Coordinates of C-alpha atoms and ligand atoms in Angstrom, one line a residue:
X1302 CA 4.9 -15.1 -9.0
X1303 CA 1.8 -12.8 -9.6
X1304 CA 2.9 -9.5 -10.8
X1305 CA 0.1 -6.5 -11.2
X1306 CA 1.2 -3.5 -13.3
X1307 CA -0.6 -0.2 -13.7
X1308 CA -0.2 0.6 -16.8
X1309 CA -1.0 3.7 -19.8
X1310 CA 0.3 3.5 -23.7
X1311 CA 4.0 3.0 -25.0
X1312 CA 6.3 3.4 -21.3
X1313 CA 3.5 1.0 -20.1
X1314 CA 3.5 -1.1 -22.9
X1315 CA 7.3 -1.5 -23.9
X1316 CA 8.2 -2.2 -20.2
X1317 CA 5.6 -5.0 -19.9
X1318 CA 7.4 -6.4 -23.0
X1319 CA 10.9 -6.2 -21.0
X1320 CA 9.3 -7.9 -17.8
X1321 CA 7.3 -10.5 -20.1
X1322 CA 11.4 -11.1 -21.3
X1323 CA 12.5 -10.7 -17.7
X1324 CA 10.3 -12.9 -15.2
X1325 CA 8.7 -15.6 -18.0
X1326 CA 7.4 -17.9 -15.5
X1327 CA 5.3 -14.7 -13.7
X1328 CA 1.6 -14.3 -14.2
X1329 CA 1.0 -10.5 -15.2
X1330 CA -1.8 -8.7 -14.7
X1331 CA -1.7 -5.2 -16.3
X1332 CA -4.6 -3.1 -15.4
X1333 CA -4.9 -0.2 -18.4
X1334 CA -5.7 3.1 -18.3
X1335 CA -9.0 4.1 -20.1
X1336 CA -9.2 8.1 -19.1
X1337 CA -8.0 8.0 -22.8
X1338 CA -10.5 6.6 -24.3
X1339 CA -12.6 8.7 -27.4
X1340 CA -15.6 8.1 -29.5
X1341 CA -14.6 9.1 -32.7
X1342 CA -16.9 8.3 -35.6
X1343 CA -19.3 6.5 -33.7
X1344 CA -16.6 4.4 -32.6
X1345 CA -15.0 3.4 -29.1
X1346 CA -11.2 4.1 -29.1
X1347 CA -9.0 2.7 -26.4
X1348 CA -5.8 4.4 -26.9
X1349 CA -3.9 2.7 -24.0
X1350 CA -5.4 -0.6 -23.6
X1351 CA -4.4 -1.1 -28.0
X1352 CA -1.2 -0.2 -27.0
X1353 CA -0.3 -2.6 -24.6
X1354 CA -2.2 -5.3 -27.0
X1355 CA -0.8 -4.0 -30.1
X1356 CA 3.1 -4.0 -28.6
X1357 CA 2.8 -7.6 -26.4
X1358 CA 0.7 -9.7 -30.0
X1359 CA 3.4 -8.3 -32.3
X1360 CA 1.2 -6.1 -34.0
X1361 CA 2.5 -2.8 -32.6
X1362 CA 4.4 0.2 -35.4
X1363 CA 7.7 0.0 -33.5
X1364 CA 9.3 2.9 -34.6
X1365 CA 6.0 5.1 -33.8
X1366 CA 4.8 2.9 -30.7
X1367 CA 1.2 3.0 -31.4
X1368 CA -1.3 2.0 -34.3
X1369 CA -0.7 -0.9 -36.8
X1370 CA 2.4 -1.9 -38.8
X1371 CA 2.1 -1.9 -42.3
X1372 CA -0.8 0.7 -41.5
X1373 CA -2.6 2.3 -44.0
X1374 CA -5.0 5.5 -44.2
X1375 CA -7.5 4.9 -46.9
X1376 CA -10.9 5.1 -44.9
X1377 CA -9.6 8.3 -42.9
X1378 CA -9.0 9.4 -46.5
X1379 CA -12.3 9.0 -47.8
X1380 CA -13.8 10.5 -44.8
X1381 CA -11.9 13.5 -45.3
X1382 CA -12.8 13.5 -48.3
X1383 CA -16.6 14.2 -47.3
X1384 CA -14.9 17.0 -45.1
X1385 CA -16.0 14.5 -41.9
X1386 CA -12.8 14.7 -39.2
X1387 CA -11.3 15.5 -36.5
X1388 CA -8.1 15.2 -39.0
X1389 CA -5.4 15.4 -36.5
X1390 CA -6.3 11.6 -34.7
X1391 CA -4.6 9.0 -36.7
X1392 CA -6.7 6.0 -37.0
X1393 CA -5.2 3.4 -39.8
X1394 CA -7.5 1.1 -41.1
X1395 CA -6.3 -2.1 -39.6
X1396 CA -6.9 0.1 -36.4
X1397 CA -10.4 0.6 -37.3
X1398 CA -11.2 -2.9 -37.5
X1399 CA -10.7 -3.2 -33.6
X1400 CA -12.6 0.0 -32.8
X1401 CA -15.3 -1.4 -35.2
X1402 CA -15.6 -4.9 -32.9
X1403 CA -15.0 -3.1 -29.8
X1404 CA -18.1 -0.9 -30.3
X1405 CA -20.0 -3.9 -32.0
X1406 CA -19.7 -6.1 -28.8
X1407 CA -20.1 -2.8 -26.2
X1408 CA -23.3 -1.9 -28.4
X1409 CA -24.7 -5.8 -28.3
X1410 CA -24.0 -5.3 -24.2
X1411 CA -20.5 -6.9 -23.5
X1412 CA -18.7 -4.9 -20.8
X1413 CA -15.2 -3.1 -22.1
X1414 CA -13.4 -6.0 -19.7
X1415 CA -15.2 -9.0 -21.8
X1416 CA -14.5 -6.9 -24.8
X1417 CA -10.7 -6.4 -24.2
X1418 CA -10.3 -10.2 -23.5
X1419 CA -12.3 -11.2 -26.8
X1420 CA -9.8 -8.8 -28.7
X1421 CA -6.8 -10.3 -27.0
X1422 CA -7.8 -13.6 -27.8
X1423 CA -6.4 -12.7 -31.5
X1424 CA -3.5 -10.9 -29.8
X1425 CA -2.6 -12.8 -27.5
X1426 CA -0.5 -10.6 -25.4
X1427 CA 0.6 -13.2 -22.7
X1428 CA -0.6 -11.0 -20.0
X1429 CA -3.9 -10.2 -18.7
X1430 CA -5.2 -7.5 -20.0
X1431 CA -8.0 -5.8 -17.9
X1432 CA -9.6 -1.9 -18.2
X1433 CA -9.0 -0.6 -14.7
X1434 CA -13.0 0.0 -15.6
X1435 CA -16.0 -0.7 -17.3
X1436 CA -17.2 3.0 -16.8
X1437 CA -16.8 5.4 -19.0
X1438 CA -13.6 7.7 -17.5
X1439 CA -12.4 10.5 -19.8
X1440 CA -9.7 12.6 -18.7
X1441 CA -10.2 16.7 -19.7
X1442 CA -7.8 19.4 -20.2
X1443 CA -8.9 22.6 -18.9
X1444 CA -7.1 25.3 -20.9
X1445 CA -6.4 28.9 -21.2
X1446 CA -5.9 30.2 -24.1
X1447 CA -6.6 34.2 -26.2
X1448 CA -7.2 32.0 -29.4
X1449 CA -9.7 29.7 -27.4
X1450 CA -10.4 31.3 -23.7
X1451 CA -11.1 29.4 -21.1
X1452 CA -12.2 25.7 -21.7
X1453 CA -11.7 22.0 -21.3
X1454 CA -11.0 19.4 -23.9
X1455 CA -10.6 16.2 -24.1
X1456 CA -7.4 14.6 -23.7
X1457 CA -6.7 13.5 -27.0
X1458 CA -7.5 17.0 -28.5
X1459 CA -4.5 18.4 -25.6
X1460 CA -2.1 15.7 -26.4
X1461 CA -2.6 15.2 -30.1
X1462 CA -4.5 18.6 -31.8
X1463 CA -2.7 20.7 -29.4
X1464 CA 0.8 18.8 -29.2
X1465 CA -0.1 20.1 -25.2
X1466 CA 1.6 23.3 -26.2
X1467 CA -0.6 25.2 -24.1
X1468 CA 0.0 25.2 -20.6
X1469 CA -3.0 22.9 -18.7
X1470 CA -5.0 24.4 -16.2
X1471 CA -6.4 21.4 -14.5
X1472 CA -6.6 18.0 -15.2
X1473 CA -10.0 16.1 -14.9
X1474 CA -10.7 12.7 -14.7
X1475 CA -14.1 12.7 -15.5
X1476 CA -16.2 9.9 -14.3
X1477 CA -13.6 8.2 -11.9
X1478 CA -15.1 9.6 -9.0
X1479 CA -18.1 7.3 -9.4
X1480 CA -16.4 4.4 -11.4
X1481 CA -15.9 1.1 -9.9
X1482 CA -12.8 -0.9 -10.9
X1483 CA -13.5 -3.8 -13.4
X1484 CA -14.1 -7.3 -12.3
X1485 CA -10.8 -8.5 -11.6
X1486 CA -9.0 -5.2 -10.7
X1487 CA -9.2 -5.7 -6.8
X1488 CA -8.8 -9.6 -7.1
X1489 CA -6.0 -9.4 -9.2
X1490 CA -4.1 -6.6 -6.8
X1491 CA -5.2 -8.7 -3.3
X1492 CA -3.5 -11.7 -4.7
X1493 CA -0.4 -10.3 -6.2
X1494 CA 3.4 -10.7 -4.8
X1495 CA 4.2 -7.7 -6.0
X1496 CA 2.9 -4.4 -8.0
X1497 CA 4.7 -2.5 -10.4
X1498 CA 4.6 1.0 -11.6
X1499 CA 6.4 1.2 -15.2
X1500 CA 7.6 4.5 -16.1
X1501 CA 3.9 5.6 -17.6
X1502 CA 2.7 9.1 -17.2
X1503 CA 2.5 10.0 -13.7
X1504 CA -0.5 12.0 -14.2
X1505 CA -2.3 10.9 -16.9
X1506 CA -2.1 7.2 -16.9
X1507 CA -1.2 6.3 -13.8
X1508 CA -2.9 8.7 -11.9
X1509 CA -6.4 8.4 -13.7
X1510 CA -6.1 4.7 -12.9
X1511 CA -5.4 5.5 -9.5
X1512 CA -8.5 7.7 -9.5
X1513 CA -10.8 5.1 -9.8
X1514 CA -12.0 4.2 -6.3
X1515 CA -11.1 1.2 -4.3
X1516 CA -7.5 1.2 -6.7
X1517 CA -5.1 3.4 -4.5
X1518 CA -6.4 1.7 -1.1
X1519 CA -6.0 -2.1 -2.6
X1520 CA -2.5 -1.5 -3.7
X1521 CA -1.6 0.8 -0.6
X1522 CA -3.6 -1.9 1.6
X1523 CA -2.0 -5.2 -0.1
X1524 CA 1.2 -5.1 2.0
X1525 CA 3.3 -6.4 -0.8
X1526 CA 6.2 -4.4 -2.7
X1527 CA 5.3 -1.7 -4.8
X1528 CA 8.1 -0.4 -6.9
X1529 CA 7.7 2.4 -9.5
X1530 CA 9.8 3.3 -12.7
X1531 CA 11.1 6.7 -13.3
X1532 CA 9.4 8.2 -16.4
X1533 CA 11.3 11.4 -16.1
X1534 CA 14.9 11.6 -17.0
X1535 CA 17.3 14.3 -16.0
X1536 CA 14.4 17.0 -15.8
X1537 CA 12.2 15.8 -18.7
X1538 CA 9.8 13.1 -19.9
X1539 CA 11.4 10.4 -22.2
X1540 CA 9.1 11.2 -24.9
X1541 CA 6.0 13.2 -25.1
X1542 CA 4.9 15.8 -22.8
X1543 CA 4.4 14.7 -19.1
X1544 CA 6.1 17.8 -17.6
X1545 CA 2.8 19.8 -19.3
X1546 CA 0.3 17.7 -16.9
X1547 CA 3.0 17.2 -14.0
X1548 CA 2.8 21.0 -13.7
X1549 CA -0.9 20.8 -14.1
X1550 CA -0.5 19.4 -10.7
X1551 CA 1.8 21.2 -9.0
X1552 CA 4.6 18.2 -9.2
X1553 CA 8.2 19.2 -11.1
X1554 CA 9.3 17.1 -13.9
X1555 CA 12.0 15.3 -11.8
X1556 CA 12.1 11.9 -10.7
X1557 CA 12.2 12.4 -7.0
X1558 CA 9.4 14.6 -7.5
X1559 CA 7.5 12.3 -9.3
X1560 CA 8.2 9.2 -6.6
X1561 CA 6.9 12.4 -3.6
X1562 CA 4.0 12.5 -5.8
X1563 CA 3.2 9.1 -5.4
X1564 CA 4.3 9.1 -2.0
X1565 CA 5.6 6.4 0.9
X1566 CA 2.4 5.3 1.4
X1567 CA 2.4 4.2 -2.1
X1568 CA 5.9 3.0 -3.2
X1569 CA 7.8 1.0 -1.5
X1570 CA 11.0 0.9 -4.1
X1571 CA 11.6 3.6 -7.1
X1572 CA 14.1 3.7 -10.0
X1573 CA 15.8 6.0 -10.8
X1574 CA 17.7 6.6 -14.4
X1575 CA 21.8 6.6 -13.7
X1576 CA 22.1 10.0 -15.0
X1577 CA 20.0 10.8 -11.9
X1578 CA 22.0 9.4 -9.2
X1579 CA 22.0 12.5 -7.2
X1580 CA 18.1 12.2 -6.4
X1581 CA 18.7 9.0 -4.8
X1582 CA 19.3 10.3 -1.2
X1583 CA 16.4 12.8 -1.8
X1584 CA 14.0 9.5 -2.3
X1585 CA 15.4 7.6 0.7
X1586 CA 14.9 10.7 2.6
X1587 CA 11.5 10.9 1.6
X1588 CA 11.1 6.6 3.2
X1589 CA 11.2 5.4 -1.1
X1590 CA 13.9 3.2 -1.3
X1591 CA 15.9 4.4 -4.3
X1592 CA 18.4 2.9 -7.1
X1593 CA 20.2 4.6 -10.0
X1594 CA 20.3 2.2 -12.4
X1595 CA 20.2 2.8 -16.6
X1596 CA 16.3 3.6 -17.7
X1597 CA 16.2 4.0 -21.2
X1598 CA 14.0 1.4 -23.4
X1599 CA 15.8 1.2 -26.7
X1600 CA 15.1 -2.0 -27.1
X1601 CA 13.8 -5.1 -25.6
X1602 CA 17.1 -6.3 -23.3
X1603 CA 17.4 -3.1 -22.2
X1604 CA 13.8 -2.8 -21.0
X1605 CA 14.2 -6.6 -19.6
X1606 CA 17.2 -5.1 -17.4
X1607 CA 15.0 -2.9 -16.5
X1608 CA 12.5 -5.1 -15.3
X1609 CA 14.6 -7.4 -13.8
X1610 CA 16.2 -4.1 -11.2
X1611 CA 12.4 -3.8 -10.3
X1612 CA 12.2 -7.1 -9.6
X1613 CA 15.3 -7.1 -7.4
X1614 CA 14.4 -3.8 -5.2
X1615 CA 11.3 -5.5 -4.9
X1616 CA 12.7 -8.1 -3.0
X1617 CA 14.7 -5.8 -1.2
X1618 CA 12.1 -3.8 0.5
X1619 CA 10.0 -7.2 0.9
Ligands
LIG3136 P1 1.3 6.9 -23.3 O1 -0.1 6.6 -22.8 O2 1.5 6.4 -24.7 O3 1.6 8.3 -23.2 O4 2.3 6.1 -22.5 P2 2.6 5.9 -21.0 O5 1.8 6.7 -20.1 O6 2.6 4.4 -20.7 O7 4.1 6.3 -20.9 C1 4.5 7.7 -21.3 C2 5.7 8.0 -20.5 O8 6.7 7.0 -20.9 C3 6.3 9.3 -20.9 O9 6.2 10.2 -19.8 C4 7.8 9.0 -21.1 O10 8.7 9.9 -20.4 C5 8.0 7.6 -20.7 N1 8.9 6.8 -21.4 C6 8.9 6.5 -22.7 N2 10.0 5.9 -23.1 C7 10.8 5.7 -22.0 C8 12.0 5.1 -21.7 O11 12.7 4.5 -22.6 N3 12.5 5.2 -20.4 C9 11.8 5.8 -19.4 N4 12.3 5.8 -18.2 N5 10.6 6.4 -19.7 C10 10.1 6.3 -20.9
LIG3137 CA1 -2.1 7.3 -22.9

């Protein structure tokens, strides 16, 4: 079975482990989100795509669900030291190692999907991790603010510097409109039995990846099951701050709002968590089949159980 996930950071990322658990003969193809990316210190970071690498080689800080275990901060340390930040991103130095190869290969010419491969070849994630580009995509905030009027930043600096406190104005995907998917995105999607969305943000992971052109149409056109994940619980995102950029777009932070967002012509199947059984109807009605069925990762068998529901509804709407 070839399964195709769209995937962002840590919902992407601890799901994939819970399918990896759930369908072990499957071949997975997990095409990350890169509107995430940042140059910081002259290097290339790749938020998502180290993630998903990080979490599936056995490299990942569990309890934080990205950077390093047994992480340390010496070299941000000394930088600060010669007053050089930004101080709020958190890069430990086993960290930096991969942003230093990454930007070594990209600078000696290697695309960011030869890159991603050479730096799984350590990791070896047991799935095929490819950038959903090779262009550079960076998604902006555009905020509002007395303290900083009227101005877009880069994602990173909402999420992280601004712990998206602020409401967002606008979300930009900047680039995508003139990206091409990387080699293997379109391939990968025309020969899979299935697609899955795990419950990644709506907006900022899923949707920049659906941004780039050609993605949406290949997965809508593929005429194979397409089942989606809630990422919303009960009214609010899992972790972090998805209802900031859901609102951003005009979508509530509910998960039959989220599966409208996406849309029939999208999604074929969508889970939904058990405390949200009463949304179920509201999905079929909207032509989404729908199942309430317990959502929450804690750990590994409970993201497998996961996986193995969206494996079922799959067949289902087949
Ligand atoms: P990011 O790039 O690190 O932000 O990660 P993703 O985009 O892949 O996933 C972020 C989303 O995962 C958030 O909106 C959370 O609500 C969701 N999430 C995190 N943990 C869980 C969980 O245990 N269950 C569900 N259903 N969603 C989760
Ligand atoms: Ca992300």
């Amino acid at each position: 079975m070839r399964i195709v996930v769209l995937a962002g950071g840590i919902g992407g990322a601890r799901f994939l482990r819970g399918l990896k658990a759930a369908a072990p003969d499957a071949e997975i193809t997990v095409i990350g989100n890169t509107g995430d990316d940042i140059h910081l210190f002259g290097l290339k970071v790749c938020p998502d795509l180290d993630t998903v690498m990080y979490t599936l080689g056995g490299g990942i800080h569990e309890e934080q669900g990205w950077g390093r275990a047994d992480e340390s901060f010496t070299v941000k340390e000394e930088l600060a030291a010669y007053g050089v930040g930004p101080e709020w991103f958190g890069l430990g130095d086993r960290d930096f190692a991969t942003h230093i190869v990454r930007t070594q290969m990209i600078d000696a010419g290697y695309p960011l999907s030869a890159v991603t491969e050479a730096l799984c070849a350590r990791w070896r994630p047991g799935v095929r991790l490819i950038p959903m580009s090779d262009d550079r995509v960076e998604t902006h905030v555009v905020i509002d603010t007395p303290e900083e009027g009227r101005k877009a930043v880069h994602f990173q600096e909402y999420w992280v510097r601004l712990h998206a406190s602020v409401p967002a104005q606008a979300i930009l995907p900047v680039g995508a409109e003139t990206a091409k998917p990387a080699p293997g995105v379109l391939q990968a999607i025309g020969e899979a039995d299935l697609v899955l969305f795990p419950p990644s943000n709506p907006v900022v992971s899923i949707g920049t990846i659906l941004a780039v052109p050609g993605i949406r149409a290949a997965i809508a056109e593929a005429g194979v099951p397409v089942v989606g994940l809630s990422p919303i619980i009960g009214g609010a995102p899992v972790r972090g701050m998805a209802d900031k950029v859901l609102a951003a777009v005009g979508v509530e932070s509910t998960a039959a709002a989220v599966a409208a967002h996406y849309g029939s012509g999208l999604l074929d199947g969508w889970l939904v968590d058990t405390s949200d059984a009463a949304a179920v109807a509201e999905v079929e009605a909207a032509g989404i089949r729908c199942r309430a069925v317990p959502l929450l990762m804690t750990d590994v068998e409970a993201a497998a159980a996961m996986a193995r529901e969206a494996l079922e509804l799959a067949e289902e709407v087949r």
